Each structure stands twice: as structure tokens, then as C-alpha cells.
Coordinates of N, CA and C in Angstrom, one line a residue:
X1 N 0.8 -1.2 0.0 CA 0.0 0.0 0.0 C 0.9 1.3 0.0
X2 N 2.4 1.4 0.7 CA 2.4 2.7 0.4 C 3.4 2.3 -0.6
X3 N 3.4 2.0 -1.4 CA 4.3 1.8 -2.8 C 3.2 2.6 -3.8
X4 N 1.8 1.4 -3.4 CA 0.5 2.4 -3.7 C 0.0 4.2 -4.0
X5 N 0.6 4.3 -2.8 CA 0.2 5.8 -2.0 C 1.7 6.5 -2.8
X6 N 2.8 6.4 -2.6 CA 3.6 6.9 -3.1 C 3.5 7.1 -4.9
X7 N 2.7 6.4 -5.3 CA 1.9 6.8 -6.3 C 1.1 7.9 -6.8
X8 N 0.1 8.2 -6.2 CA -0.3 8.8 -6.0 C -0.1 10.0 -6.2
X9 N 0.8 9.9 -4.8 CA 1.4 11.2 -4.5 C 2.4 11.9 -5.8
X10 N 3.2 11.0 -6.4 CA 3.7 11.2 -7.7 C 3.3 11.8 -8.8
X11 N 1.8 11.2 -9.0 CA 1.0 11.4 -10.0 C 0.3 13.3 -9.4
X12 N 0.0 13.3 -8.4 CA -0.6 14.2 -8.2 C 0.5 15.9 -8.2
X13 N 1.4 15.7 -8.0 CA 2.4 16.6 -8.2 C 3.4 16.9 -9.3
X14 N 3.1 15.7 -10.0 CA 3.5 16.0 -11.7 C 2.7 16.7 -12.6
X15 N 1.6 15.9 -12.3 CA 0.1 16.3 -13.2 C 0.3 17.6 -13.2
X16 N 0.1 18.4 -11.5 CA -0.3 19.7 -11.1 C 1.1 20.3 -12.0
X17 N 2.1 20.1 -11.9 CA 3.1 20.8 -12.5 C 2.9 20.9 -14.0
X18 N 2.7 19.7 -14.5 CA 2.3 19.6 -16.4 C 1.3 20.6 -16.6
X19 N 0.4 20.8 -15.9 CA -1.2 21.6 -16.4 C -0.4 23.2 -16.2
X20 N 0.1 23.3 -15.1 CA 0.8 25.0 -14.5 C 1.6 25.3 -15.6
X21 N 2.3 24.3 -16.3 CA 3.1 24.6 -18.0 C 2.1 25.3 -18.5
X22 N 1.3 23.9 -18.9 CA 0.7 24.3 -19.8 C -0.2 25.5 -20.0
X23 N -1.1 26.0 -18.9 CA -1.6 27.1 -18.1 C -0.7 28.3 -19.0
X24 N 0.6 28.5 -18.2 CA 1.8 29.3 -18.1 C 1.9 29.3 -20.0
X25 N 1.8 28.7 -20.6 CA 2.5 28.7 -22.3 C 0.9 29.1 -22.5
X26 N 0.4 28.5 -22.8 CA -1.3 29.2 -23.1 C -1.7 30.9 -22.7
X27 N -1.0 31.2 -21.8 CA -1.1 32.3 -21.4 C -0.3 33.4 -21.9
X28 N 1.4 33.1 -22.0 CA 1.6 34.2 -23.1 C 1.7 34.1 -24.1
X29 N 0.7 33.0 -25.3 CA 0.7 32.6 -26.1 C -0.7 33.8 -26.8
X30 N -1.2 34.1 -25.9 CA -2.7 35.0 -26.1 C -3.5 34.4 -26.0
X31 N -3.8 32.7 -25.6 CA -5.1 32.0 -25.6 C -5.6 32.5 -23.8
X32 N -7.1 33.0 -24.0 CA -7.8 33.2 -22.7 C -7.2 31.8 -22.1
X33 N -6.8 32.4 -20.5 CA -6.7 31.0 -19.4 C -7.4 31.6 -17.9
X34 N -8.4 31.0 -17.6 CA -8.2 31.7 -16.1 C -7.3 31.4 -15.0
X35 N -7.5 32.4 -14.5 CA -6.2 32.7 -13.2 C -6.6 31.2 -12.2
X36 N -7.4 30.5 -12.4 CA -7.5 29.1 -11.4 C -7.3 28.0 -12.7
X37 N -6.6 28.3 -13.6 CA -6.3 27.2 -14.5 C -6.5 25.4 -13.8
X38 N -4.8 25.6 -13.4 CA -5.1 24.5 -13.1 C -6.0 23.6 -12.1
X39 N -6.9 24.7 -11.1 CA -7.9 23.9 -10.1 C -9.0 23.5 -11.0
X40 N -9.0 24.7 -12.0 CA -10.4 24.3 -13.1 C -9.9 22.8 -13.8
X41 N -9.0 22.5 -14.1 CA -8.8 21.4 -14.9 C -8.7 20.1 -14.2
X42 N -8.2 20.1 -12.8 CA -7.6 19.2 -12.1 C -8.5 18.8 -10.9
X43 N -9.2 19.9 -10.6 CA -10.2 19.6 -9.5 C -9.9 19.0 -7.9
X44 N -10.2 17.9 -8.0 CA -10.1 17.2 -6.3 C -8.6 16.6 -6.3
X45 N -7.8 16.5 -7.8 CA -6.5 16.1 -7.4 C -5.7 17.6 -7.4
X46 N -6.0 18.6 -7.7 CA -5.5 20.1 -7.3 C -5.3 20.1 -5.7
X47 N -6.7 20.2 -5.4 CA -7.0 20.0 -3.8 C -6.1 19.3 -3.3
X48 N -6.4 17.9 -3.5 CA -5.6 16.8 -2.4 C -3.6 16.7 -2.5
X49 N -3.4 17.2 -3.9 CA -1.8 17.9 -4.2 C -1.5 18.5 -2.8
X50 N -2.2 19.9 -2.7 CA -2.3 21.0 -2.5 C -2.7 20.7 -0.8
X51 N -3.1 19.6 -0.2 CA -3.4 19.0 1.0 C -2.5 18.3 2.0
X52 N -2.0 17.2 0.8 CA -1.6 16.1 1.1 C -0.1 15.7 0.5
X53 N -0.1 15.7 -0.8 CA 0.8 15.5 -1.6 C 2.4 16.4 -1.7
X54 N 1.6 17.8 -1.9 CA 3.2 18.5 -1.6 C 3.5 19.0 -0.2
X55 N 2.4 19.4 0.2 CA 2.8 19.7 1.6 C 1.9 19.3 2.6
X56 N 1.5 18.8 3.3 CA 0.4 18.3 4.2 C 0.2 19.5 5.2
X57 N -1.7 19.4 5.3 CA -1.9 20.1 5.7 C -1.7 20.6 7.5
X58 N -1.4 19.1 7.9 CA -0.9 19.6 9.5 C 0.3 20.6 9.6
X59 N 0.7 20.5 8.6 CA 2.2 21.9 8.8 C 1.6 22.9 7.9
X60 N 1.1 23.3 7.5 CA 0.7 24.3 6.6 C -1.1 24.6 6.7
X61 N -1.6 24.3 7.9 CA -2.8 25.0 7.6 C -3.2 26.2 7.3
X62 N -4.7 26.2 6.3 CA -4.8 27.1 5.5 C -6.4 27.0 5.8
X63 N -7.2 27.3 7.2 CA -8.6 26.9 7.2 C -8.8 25.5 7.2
X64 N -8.0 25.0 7.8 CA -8.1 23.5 7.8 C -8.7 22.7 9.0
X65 N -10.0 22.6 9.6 CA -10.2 21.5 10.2 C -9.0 20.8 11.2
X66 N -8.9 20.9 12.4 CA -8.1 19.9 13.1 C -8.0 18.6 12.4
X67 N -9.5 17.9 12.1 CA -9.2 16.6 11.8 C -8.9 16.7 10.2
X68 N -8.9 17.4 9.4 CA -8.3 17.9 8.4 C -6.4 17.6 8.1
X69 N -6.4 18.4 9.0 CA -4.9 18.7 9.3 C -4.7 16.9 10.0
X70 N -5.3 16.3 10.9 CA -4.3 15.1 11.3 C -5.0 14.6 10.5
X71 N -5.5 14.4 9.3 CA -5.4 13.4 8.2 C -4.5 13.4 7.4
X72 N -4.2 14.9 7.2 CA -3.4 14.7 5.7 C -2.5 13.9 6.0
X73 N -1.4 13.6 7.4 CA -0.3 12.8 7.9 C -0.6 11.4 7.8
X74 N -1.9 10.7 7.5 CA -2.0 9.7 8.2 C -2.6 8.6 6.5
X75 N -2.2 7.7 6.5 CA -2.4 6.8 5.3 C -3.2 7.1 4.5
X76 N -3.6 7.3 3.4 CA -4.4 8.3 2.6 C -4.9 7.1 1.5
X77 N -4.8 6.1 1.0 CA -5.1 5.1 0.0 C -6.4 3.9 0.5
X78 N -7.3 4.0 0.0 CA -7.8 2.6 0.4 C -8.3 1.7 -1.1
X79 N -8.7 0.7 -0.7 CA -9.3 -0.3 -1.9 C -11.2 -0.2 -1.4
X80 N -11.7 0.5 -2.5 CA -13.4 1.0 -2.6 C -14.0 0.5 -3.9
X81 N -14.6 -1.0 -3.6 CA -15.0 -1.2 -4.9 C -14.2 -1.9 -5.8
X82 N -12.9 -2.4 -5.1 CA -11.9 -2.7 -6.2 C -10.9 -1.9 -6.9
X83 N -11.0 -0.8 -6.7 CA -10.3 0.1 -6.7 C -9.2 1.3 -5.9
X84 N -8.4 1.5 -6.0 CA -7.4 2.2 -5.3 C -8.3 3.9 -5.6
X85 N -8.3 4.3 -3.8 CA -9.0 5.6 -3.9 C -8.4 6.4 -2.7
X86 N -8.2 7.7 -2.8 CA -7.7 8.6 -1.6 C -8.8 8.8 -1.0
X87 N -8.6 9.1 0.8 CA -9.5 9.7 1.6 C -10.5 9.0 1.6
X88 N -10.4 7.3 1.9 CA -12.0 6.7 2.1 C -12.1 6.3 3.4
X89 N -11.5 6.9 4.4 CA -11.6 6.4 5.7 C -12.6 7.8 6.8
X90 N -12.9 7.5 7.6 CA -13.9 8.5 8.1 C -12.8 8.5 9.4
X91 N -12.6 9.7 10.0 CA -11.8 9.9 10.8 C -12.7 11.1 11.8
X92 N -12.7 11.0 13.2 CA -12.9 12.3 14.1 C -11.8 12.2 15.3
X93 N -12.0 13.5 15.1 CA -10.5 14.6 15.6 C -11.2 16.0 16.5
X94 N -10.9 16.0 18.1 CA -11.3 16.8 18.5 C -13.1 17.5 18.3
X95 N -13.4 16.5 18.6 CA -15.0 16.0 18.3 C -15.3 16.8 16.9
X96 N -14.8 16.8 15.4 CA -15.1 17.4 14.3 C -15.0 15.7 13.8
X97 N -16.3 15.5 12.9 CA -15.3 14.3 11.6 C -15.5 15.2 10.8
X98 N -14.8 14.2 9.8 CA -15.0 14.6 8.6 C -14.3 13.4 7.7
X99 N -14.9 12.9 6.4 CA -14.5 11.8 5.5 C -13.8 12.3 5.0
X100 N -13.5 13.7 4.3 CA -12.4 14.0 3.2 C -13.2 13.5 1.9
X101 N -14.4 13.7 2.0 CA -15.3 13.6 0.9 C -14.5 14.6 -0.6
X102 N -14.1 15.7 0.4 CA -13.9 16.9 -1.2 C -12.5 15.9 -1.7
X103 N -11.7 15.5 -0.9 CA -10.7 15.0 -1.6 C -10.4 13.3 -1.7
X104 N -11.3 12.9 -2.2 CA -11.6 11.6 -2.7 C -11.3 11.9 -4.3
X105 N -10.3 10.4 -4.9 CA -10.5 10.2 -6.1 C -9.9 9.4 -6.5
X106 N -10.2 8.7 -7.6 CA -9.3 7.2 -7.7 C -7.9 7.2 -9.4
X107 N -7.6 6.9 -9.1 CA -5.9 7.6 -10.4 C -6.2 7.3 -11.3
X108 N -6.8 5.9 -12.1 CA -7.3 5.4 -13.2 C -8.7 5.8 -13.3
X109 N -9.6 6.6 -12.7 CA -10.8 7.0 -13.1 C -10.1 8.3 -13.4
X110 N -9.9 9.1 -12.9 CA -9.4 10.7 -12.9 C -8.7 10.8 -14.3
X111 N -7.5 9.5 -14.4 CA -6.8 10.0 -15.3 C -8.1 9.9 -17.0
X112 N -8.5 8.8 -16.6 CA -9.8 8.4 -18.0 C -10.5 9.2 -18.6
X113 N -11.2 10.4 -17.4 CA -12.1 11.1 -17.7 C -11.6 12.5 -18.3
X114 N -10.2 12.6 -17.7 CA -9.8 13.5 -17.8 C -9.4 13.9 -19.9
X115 N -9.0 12.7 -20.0 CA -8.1 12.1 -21.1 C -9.6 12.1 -22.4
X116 N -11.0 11.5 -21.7 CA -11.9 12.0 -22.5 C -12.1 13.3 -22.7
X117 N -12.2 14.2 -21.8 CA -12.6 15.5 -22.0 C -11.3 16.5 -23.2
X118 N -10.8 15.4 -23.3 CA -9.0 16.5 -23.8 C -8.8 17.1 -23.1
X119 N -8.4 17.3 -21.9 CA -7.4 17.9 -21.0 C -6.0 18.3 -21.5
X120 N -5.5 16.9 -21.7 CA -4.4 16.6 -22.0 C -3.9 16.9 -23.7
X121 N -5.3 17.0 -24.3 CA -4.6 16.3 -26.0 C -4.4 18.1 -26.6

């Protein structure tokens, strides 16, 4: 599992980097881009980058939930369905839960959908 997770985590801080290119060349190129490029494109794997992946949020809160913050530290991968997915564990923290619903998502669905929409092409 965290061979798993270190996946993940890989995938979600490259991606975010590839789109910020691409964003960044689109932009002084003259094609309209908005200023949340890459959240618009990337969505819940922007977020969970941005949570978990480059910096976790127990060192860097930003409006983060206590149990927020001691999740991002704490194993982040589970199997739902057969599938490998972030944030499917329900955690409470100083009487808050919270599932991490906004930052759920699974690597081979994300990347699929994405890949239909042309994101990438």
C-alpha cells in the first residue's frame, strides 16, 4: 500500500506541475486562461496535491479543520470497490469528523475522464 500511496502522490504533483506549464505557455501565447487554471482542470486532485501530496496540511494550515490537518499525515489510499482511492476512511479529531469527501479520487478513473474530455490532448 504505500508503494501504492507513493503513487499517488507522484502522479498528483507532476500532473499539477504539467497543467501550471501548460496554463503558463497558453497564457503568453494569447489563448484566454483563467487565473484558477489548473484547479479548473484538475479539480479534487489540485486540492488533495495541495493538502496532502506537496505539503500536508498539519504543517501548513490554510482553514483546515483539526481533523483535516491530522489526516493529511495519516495513510491516505484505500481499496473501494476494487479500486485504489484517496481519503475513504472517516476519521474524528477533537470532536469534528470529517470523511475527506472533497478529496476523494481514484488515479485510473481521474486520469480516464480527464483524457476523455482532452485535458491533456
Amino acid at each position: 500500500m504505500a508503494l501504492v500511496e507513493m503513487h499517488f502522490h507522484w502522479y498528483a504533483i507532476s500532473v499539477c506541475s504539467y497543467v501550471d506549464l501548460v496554463g503558463f505557455l497558453a497564457k503568453n501565447s494569447g489563448y484566454p486562461v483563467p487565473t484558477d487554471y489548473d484547479q479548473t482542470v484538475l479539480g479534487v486532485v489540485w486540492t488533495w496535491r495541495n493538502k496532502v501530496a506537496a505539503h500536508f496540511a498539519l504543517v501548513h494550515p490554510r482553514q483546515d479543520s483539526a481533523a483535516a490537518q491530522a489526516q493529511s499525515v495519516m495513510p491516505q489510499i484505500g481499496v473501494v470497490n476494487g479500486r485504489f482511492q484517496t481519503q475513504p476512511f472517516w476519521i474524528r479529531t477533537a470532536g469534528v469528523s470529517t470523511k475527506g469527501k472533497e478529496l476523494q479520487w481514484e488515479l485510473t478513473t481521474f486520469y480516464a475522464s480527464v483524457g476523455r474530455a482532452g485535458a491533456f490532448s
